[in-house]
mmCIF file of C-alpha atoms and ligand atoms in Angstrom:
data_model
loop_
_atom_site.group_PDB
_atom_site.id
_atom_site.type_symbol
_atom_site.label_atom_id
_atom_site.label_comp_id
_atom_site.label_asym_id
_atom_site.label_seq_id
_atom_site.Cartn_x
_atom_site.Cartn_y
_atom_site.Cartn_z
ATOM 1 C CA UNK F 1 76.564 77.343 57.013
ATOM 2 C CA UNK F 2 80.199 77.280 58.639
ATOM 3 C CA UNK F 3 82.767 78.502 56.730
ATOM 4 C CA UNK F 4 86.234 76.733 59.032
ATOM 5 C CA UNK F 5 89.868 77.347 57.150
ATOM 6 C CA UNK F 6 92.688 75.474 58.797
ATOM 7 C CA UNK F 7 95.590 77.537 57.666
ATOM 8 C CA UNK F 8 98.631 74.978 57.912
ATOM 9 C CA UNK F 9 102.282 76.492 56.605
ATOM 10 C CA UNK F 10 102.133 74.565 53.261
ATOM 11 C CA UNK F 11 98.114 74.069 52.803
ATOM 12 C CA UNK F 12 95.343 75.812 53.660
ATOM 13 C CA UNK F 13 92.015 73.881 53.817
ATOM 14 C CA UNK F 14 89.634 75.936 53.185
ATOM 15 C CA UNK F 15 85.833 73.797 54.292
ATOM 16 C CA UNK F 16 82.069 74.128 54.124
ATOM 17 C CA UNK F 17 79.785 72.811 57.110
ATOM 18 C CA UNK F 18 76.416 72.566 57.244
ATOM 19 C CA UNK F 19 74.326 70.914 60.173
ATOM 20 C CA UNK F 20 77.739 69.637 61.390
ATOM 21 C CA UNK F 21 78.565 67.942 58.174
ATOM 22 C CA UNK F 22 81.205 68.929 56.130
ATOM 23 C CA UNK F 23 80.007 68.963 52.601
ATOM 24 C CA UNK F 24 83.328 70.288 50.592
ATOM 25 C CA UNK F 25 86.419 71.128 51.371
ATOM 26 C CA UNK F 26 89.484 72.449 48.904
ATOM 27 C CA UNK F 27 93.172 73.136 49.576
ATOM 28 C CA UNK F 28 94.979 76.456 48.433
ATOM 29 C CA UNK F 29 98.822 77.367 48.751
ATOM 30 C CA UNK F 30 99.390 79.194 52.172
ATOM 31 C CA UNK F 31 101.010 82.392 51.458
ATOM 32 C CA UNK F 32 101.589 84.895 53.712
ATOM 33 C CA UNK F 33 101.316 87.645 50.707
ATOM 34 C CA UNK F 34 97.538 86.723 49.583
ATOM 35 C CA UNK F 35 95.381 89.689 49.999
ATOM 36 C CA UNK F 36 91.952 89.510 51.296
ATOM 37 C CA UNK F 37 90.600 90.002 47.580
ATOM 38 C CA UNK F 38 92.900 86.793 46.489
ATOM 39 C CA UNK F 39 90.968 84.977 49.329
ATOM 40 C CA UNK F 40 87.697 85.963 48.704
ATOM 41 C CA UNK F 41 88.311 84.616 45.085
ATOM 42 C CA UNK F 42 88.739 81.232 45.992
ATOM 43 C CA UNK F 43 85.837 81.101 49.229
ATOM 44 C CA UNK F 44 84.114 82.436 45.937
ATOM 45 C CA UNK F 45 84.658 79.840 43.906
ATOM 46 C CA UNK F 46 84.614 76.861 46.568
ATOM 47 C CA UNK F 47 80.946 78.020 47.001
ATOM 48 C CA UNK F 48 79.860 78.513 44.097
ATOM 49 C CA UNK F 49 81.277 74.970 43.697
ATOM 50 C CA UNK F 50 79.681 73.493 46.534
ATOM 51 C CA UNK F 51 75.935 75.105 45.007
ATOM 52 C CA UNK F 52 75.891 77.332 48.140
ATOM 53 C CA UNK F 53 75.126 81.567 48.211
ATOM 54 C CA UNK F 54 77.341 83.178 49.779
ATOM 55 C CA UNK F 55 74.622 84.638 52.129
ATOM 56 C CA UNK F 56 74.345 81.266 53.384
ATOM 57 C CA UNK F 57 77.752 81.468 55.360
ATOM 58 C CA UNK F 58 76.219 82.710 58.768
ATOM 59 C CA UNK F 59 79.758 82.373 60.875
ATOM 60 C CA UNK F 60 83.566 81.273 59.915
ATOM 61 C CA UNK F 61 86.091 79.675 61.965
ATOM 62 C CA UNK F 62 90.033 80.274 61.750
ATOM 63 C CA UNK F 63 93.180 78.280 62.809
ATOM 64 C CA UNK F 64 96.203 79.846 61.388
ATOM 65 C CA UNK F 65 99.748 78.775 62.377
ATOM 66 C CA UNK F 66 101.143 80.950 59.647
ATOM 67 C CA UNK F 67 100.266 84.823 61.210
ATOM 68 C CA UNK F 68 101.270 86.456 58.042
ATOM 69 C CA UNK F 69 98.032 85.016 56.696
ATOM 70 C CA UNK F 70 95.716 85.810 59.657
ATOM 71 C CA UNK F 71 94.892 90.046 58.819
ATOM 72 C CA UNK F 72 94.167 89.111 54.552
ATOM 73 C CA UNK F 73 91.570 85.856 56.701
ATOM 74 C CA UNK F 74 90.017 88.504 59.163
ATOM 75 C CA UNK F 75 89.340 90.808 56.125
ATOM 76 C CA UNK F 76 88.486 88.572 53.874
ATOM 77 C CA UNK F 77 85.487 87.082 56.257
ATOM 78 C CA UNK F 78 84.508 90.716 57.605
ATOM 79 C CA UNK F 79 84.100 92.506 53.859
ATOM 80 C CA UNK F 80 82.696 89.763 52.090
ATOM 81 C CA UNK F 81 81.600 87.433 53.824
ATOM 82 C CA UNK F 82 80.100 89.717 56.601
ATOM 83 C CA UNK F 83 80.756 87.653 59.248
ATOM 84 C CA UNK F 84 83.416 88.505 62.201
ATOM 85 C CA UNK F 85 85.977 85.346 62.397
ATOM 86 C CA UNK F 86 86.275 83.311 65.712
ATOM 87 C CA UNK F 87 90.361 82.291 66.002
ATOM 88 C CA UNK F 88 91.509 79.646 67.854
ATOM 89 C CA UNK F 89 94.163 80.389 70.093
ATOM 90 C CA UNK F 90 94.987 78.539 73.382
ATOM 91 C CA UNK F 91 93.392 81.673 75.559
ATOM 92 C CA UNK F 92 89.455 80.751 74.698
ATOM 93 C CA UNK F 93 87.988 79.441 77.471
ATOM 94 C CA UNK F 94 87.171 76.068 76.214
ATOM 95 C CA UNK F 95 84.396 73.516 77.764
ATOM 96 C CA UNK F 96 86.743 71.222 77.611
ATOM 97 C CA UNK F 97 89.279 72.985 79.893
ATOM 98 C CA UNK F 98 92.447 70.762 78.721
ATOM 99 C CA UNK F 99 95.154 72.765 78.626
ATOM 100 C CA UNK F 100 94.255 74.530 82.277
ATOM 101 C CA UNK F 101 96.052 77.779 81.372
ATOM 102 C CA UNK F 102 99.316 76.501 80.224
ATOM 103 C CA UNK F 103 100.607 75.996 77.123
ATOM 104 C CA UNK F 104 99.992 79.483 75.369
ATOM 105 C CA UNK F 105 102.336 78.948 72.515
ATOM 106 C CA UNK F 106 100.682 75.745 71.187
ATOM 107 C CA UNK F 107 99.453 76.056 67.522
ATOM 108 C CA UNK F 108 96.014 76.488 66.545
ATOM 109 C CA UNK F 109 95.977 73.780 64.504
ATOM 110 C CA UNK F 110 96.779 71.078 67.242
ATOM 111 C CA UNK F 111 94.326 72.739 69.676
ATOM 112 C CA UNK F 112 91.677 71.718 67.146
ATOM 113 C CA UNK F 113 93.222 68.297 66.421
ATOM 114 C CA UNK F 114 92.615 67.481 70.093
ATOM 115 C CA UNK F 115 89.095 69.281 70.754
ATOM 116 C CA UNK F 116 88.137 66.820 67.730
ATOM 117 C CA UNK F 117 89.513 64.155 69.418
ATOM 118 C CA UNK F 118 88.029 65.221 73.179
ATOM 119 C CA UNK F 119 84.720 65.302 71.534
ATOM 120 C CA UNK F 120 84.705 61.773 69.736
ATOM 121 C CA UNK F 121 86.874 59.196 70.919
ATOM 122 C CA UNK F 122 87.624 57.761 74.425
ATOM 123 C CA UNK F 123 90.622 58.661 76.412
ATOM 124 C CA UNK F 124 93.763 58.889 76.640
ATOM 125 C CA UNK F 125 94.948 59.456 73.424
ATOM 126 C CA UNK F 126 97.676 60.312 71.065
ATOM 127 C CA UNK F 127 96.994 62.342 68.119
ATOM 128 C CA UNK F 128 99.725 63.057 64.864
ATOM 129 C CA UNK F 129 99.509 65.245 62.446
ATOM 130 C CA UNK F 130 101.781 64.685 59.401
ATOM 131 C CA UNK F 131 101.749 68.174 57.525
ATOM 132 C CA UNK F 132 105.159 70.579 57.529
ATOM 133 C CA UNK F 133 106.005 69.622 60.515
ATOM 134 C CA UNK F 134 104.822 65.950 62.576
ATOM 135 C CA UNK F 135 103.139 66.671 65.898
ATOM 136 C CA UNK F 136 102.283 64.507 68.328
ATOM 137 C CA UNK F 137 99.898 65.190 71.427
ATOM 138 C CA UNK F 138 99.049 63.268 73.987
ATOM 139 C CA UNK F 139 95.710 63.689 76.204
ATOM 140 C CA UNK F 140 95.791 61.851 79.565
ATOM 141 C CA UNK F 141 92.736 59.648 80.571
ATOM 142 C CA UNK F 142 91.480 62.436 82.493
ATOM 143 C CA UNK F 143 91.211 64.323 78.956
ATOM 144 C CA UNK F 144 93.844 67.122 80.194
ATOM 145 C CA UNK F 145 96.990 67.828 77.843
ATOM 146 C CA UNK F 146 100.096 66.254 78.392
ATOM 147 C CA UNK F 147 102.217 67.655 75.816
ATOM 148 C CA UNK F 148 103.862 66.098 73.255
ATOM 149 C CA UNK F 149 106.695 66.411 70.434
ATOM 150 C CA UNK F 150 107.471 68.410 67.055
ATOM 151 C CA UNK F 151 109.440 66.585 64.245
ATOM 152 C CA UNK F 152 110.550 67.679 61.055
ATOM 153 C CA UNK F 153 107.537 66.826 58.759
ATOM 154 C CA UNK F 154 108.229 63.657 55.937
ATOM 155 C CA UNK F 155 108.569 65.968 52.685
ATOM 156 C CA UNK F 156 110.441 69.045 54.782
ATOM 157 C CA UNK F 157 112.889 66.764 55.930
ATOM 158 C CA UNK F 158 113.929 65.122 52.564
ATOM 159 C CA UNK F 159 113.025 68.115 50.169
ATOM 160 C CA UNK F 160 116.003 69.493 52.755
ATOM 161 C CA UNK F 161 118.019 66.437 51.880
ATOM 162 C CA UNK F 162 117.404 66.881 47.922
ATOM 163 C CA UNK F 163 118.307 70.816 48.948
ATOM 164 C CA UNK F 164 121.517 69.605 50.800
ATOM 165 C CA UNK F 165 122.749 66.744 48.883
ATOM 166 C CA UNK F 166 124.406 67.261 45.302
ATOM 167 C CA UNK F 167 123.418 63.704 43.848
ATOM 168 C CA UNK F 168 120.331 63.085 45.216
ATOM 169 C CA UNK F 169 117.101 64.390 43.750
ATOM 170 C CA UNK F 170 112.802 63.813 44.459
ATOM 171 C CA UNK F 171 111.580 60.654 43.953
ATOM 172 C CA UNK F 172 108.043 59.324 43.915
ATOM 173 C CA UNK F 173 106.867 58.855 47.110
ATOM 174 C CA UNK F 174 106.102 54.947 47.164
ATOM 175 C CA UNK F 175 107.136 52.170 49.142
ATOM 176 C CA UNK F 176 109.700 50.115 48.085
ATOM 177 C CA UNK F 177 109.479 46.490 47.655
ATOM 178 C CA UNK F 178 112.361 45.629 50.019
ATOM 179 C CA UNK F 179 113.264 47.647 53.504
ATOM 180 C CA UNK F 180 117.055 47.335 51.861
ATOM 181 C CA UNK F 181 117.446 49.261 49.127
ATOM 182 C CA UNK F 182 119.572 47.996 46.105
ATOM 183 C CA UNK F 183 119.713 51.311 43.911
ATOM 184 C CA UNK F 184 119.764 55.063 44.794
ATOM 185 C CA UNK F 185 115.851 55.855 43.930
ATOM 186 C CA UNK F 186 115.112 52.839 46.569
ATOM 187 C CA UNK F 187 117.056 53.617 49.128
ATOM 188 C CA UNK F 188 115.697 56.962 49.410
ATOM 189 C CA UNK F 189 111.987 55.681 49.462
ATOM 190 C CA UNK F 190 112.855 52.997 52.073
ATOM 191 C CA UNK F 191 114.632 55.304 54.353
ATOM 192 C CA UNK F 192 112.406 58.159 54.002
ATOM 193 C CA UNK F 193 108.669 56.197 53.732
ATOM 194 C CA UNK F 194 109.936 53.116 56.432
ATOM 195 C CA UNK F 195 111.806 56.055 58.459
ATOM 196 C CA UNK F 196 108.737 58.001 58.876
ATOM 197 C CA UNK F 197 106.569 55.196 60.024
ATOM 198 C CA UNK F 198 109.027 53.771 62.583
ATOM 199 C CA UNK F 199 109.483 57.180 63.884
ATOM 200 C CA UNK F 200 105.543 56.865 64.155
ATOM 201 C CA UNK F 201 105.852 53.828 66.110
ATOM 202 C CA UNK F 202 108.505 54.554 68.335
ATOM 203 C CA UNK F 203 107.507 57.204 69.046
ATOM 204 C CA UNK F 204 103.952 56.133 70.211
ATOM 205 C CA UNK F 205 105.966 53.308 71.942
ATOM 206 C CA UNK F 206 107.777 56.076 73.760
ATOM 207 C CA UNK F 207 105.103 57.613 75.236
ATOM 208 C CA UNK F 208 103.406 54.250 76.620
ATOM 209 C CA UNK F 209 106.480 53.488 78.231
ATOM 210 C CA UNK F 210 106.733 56.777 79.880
ATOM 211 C CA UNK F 211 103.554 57.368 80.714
ATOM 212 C CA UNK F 212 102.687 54.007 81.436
ATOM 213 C CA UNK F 213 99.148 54.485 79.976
ATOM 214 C CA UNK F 214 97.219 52.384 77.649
ATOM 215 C CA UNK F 215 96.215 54.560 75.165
ATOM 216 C CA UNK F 216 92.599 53.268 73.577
ATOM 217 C CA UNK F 217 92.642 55.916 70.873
ATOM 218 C CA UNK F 218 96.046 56.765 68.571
ATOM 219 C CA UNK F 219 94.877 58.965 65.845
ATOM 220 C CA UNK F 220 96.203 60.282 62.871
ATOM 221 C CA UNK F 221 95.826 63.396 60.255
ATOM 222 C CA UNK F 222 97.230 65.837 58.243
ATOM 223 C CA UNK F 223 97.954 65.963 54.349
ATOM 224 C CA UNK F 224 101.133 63.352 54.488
ATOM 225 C CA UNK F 225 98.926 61.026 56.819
ATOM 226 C CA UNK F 226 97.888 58.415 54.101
ATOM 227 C CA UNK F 227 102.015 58.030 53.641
ATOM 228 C CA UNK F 228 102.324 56.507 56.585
ATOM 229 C CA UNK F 229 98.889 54.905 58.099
ATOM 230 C CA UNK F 230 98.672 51.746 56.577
ATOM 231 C CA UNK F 231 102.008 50.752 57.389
ATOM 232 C CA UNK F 232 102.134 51.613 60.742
ATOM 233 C CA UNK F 233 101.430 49.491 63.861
ATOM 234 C CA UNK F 234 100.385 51.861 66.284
ATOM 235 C CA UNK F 235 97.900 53.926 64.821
ATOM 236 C CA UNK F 236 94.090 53.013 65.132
ATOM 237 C CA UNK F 237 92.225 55.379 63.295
ATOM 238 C CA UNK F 238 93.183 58.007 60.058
ATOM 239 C CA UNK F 239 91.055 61.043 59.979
ATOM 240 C CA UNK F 240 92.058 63.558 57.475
ATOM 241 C CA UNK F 241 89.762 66.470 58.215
ATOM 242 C CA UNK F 242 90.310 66.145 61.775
ATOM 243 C CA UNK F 243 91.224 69.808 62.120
ATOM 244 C CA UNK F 244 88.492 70.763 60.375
ATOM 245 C CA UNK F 245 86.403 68.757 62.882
ATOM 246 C CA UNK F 246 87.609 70.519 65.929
ATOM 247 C CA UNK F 247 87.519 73.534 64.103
ATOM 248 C CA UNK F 248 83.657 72.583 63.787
ATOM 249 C CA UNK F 249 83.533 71.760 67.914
ATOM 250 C CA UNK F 250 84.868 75.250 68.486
ATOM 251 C CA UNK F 251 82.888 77.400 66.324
ATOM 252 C CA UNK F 252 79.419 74.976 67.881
ATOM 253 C CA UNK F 253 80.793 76.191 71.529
ATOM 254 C CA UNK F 254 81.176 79.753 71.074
ATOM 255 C CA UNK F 255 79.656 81.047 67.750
ATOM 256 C CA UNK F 256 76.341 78.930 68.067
ATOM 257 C CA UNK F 257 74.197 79.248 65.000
ATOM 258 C CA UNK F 258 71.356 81.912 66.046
HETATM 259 N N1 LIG L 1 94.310 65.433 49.058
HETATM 260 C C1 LIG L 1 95.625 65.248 49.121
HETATM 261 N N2 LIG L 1 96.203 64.203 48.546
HETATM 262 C C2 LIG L 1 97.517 64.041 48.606
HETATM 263 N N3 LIG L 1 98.375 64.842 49.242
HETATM 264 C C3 LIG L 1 97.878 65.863 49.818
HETATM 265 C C4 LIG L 1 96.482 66.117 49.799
HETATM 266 N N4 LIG L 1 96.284 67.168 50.475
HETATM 267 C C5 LIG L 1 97.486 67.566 50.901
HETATM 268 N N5 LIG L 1 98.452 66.804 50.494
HETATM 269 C C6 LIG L 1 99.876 66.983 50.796
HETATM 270 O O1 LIG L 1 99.941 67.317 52.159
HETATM 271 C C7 LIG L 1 100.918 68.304 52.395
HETATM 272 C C8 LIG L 1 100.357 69.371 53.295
HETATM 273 O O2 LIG L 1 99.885 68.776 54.472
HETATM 274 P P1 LIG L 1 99.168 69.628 55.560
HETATM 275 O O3 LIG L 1 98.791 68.738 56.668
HETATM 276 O O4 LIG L 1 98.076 70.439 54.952
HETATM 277 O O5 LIG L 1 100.359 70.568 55.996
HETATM 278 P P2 LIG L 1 100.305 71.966 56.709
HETATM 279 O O6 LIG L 1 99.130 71.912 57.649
HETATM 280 O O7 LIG L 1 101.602 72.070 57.399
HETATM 281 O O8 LIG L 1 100.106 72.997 55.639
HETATM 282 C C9 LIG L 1 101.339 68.836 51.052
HETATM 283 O O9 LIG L 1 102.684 68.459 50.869
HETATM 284 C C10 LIG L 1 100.455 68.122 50.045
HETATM 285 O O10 LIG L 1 101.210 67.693 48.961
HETATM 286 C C1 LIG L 2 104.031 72.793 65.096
HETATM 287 C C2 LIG L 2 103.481 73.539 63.900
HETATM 288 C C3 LIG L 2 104.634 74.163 63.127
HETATM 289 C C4 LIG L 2 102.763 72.536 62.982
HETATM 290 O O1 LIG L 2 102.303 73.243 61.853
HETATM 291 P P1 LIG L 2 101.933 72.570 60.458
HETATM 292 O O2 LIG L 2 102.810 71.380 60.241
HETATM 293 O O3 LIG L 2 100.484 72.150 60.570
HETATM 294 O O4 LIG L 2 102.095 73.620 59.429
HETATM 295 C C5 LIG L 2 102.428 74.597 64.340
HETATM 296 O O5 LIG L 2 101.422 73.988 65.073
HETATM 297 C C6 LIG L 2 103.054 75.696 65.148
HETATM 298 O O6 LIG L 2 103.654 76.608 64.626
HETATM 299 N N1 LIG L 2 102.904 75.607 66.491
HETATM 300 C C7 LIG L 2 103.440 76.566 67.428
HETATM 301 C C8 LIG L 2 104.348 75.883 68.413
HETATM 302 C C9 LIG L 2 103.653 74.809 69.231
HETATM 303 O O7 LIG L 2 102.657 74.200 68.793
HETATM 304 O O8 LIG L 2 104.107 74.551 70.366
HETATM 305 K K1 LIG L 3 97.919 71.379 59.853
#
């Protein structure tokens, strides 16, 4: 059994794999103030409510953007789970050698999103991830990075609006009927939902033009994805536990089960 945890700035997903499938996975709060005891708490609990011992968990698997969180993880896995964490950072010396030495500031989190995508779908591609912030990565046809871009993610952006603005307040995050909005709660939904998707697309639209590639594989994750996926035009497949995918790749390549 694989314990992988995919610690994002708002989420952490915490998931069980066993014989490369994921059988549960459950989202906590990141917080860079949880102790190791906090975590152990809820890898507790996820177990027990997955039906598996604890024993079971033979190695675990960590991308953490948030480093605050990383020491209470490390501890956590070493005390009780007895197992010595693998992290992902862009210095392991991956099979896929896609990022050729560059690129050591790149979070964890995206290095998986791609090694998920290296391993299943053909090249080039474009991967985003809608969680705090949007990435976007792109991986030429010769599966070496490219780069990419960092956006404001859909709820940081307007919960700094709501933060900013003295009349506006959350709404519920659902289309609105028309792409003109006739009253203040529909205006905000058209520019914020329609907004996000467009950026999506021209974005993606962008990055043919400049690279002049045709791109057989767009993909999209992250906890915001289903906000945007059905409505856009350039994305051809959702996968929501694509990190937790890669993270799977990358504990297969250098923990192997024994
Ligand atoms: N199962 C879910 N259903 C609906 N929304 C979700 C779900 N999981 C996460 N979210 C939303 O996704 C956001 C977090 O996305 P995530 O990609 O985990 O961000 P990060 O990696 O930056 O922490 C949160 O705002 C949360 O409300
Ligand atoms: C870009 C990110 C903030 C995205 O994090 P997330 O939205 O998943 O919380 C994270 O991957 C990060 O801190 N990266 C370091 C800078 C970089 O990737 O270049
Ligand atoms: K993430």
């Amino acid at each position: 059994m694989l314990l992988a945890i995919d610690t994002g700035n708002t989420q952490t997903v915490l998931g069980l794999i066993r014989d490369g499938e994921i059988i549960r996975s459950w989202r906590i709060t990141s917080d860079g103030t949880r102790t190791e005891d906090e975590l152990w708490v809820y890898v507790r609990l996820l177990c027990h409510d997955a039906g598996i011992s604890i024993p079971d968990i033979k190695r675990t698997v960590i991308s953490s953007v948030v480093p605050q969180m990383n020491a209470g993880l490390r501890d956590m896995s070493r005390e009780y789970l007895n197992t010595d964490p693998l992290f992902v950072t862009p210095s392991l010396p991956f099979r896929h050698n896609f990022l050729e030495g560059r690129f050591q500031t790149l979070g964890a989190d995206r290095i998986c999103n791609m090694y998920a995508g290296l391993t299943a779908y053909p090249l080039p591609q474009i991967i985003i991830d809608f969680g705090t912030a949007t990435t976007v990565d792109v991986l030429g046809s010769d599966g070496k990075y490219l780069g990419g871009s960092i956006a404001p993610g859909i709820r940081t952006s307007s919960a700094n609006l709501f933060r900013a603005a003295a009349q506006l307040h959350g709404i519920s995050m659902e289309f609105p009927e028309h792409v003109i909005g006739t009253d203040t709660s529909s205006q905000l939904r058209s520019g914020i939902l329609w907004g996000a998707v467009d950026q999506t697309d021209g974005m993606v639209r962008r990055i043919i033009r400049e690279t002049g590639l045709t791109f057989s594989t767009i993909l999209s994750t992250g906890g915001l994805v289903e906000m945007v996926s059905s409505r856009s035009e350039t994305i051809t497949k959702t996968i929501p536990d694509l990190t937790l995918k890669g993270l799977t790749a990358i504990a297969d390549e250098f923990i192997p089960e024994s």
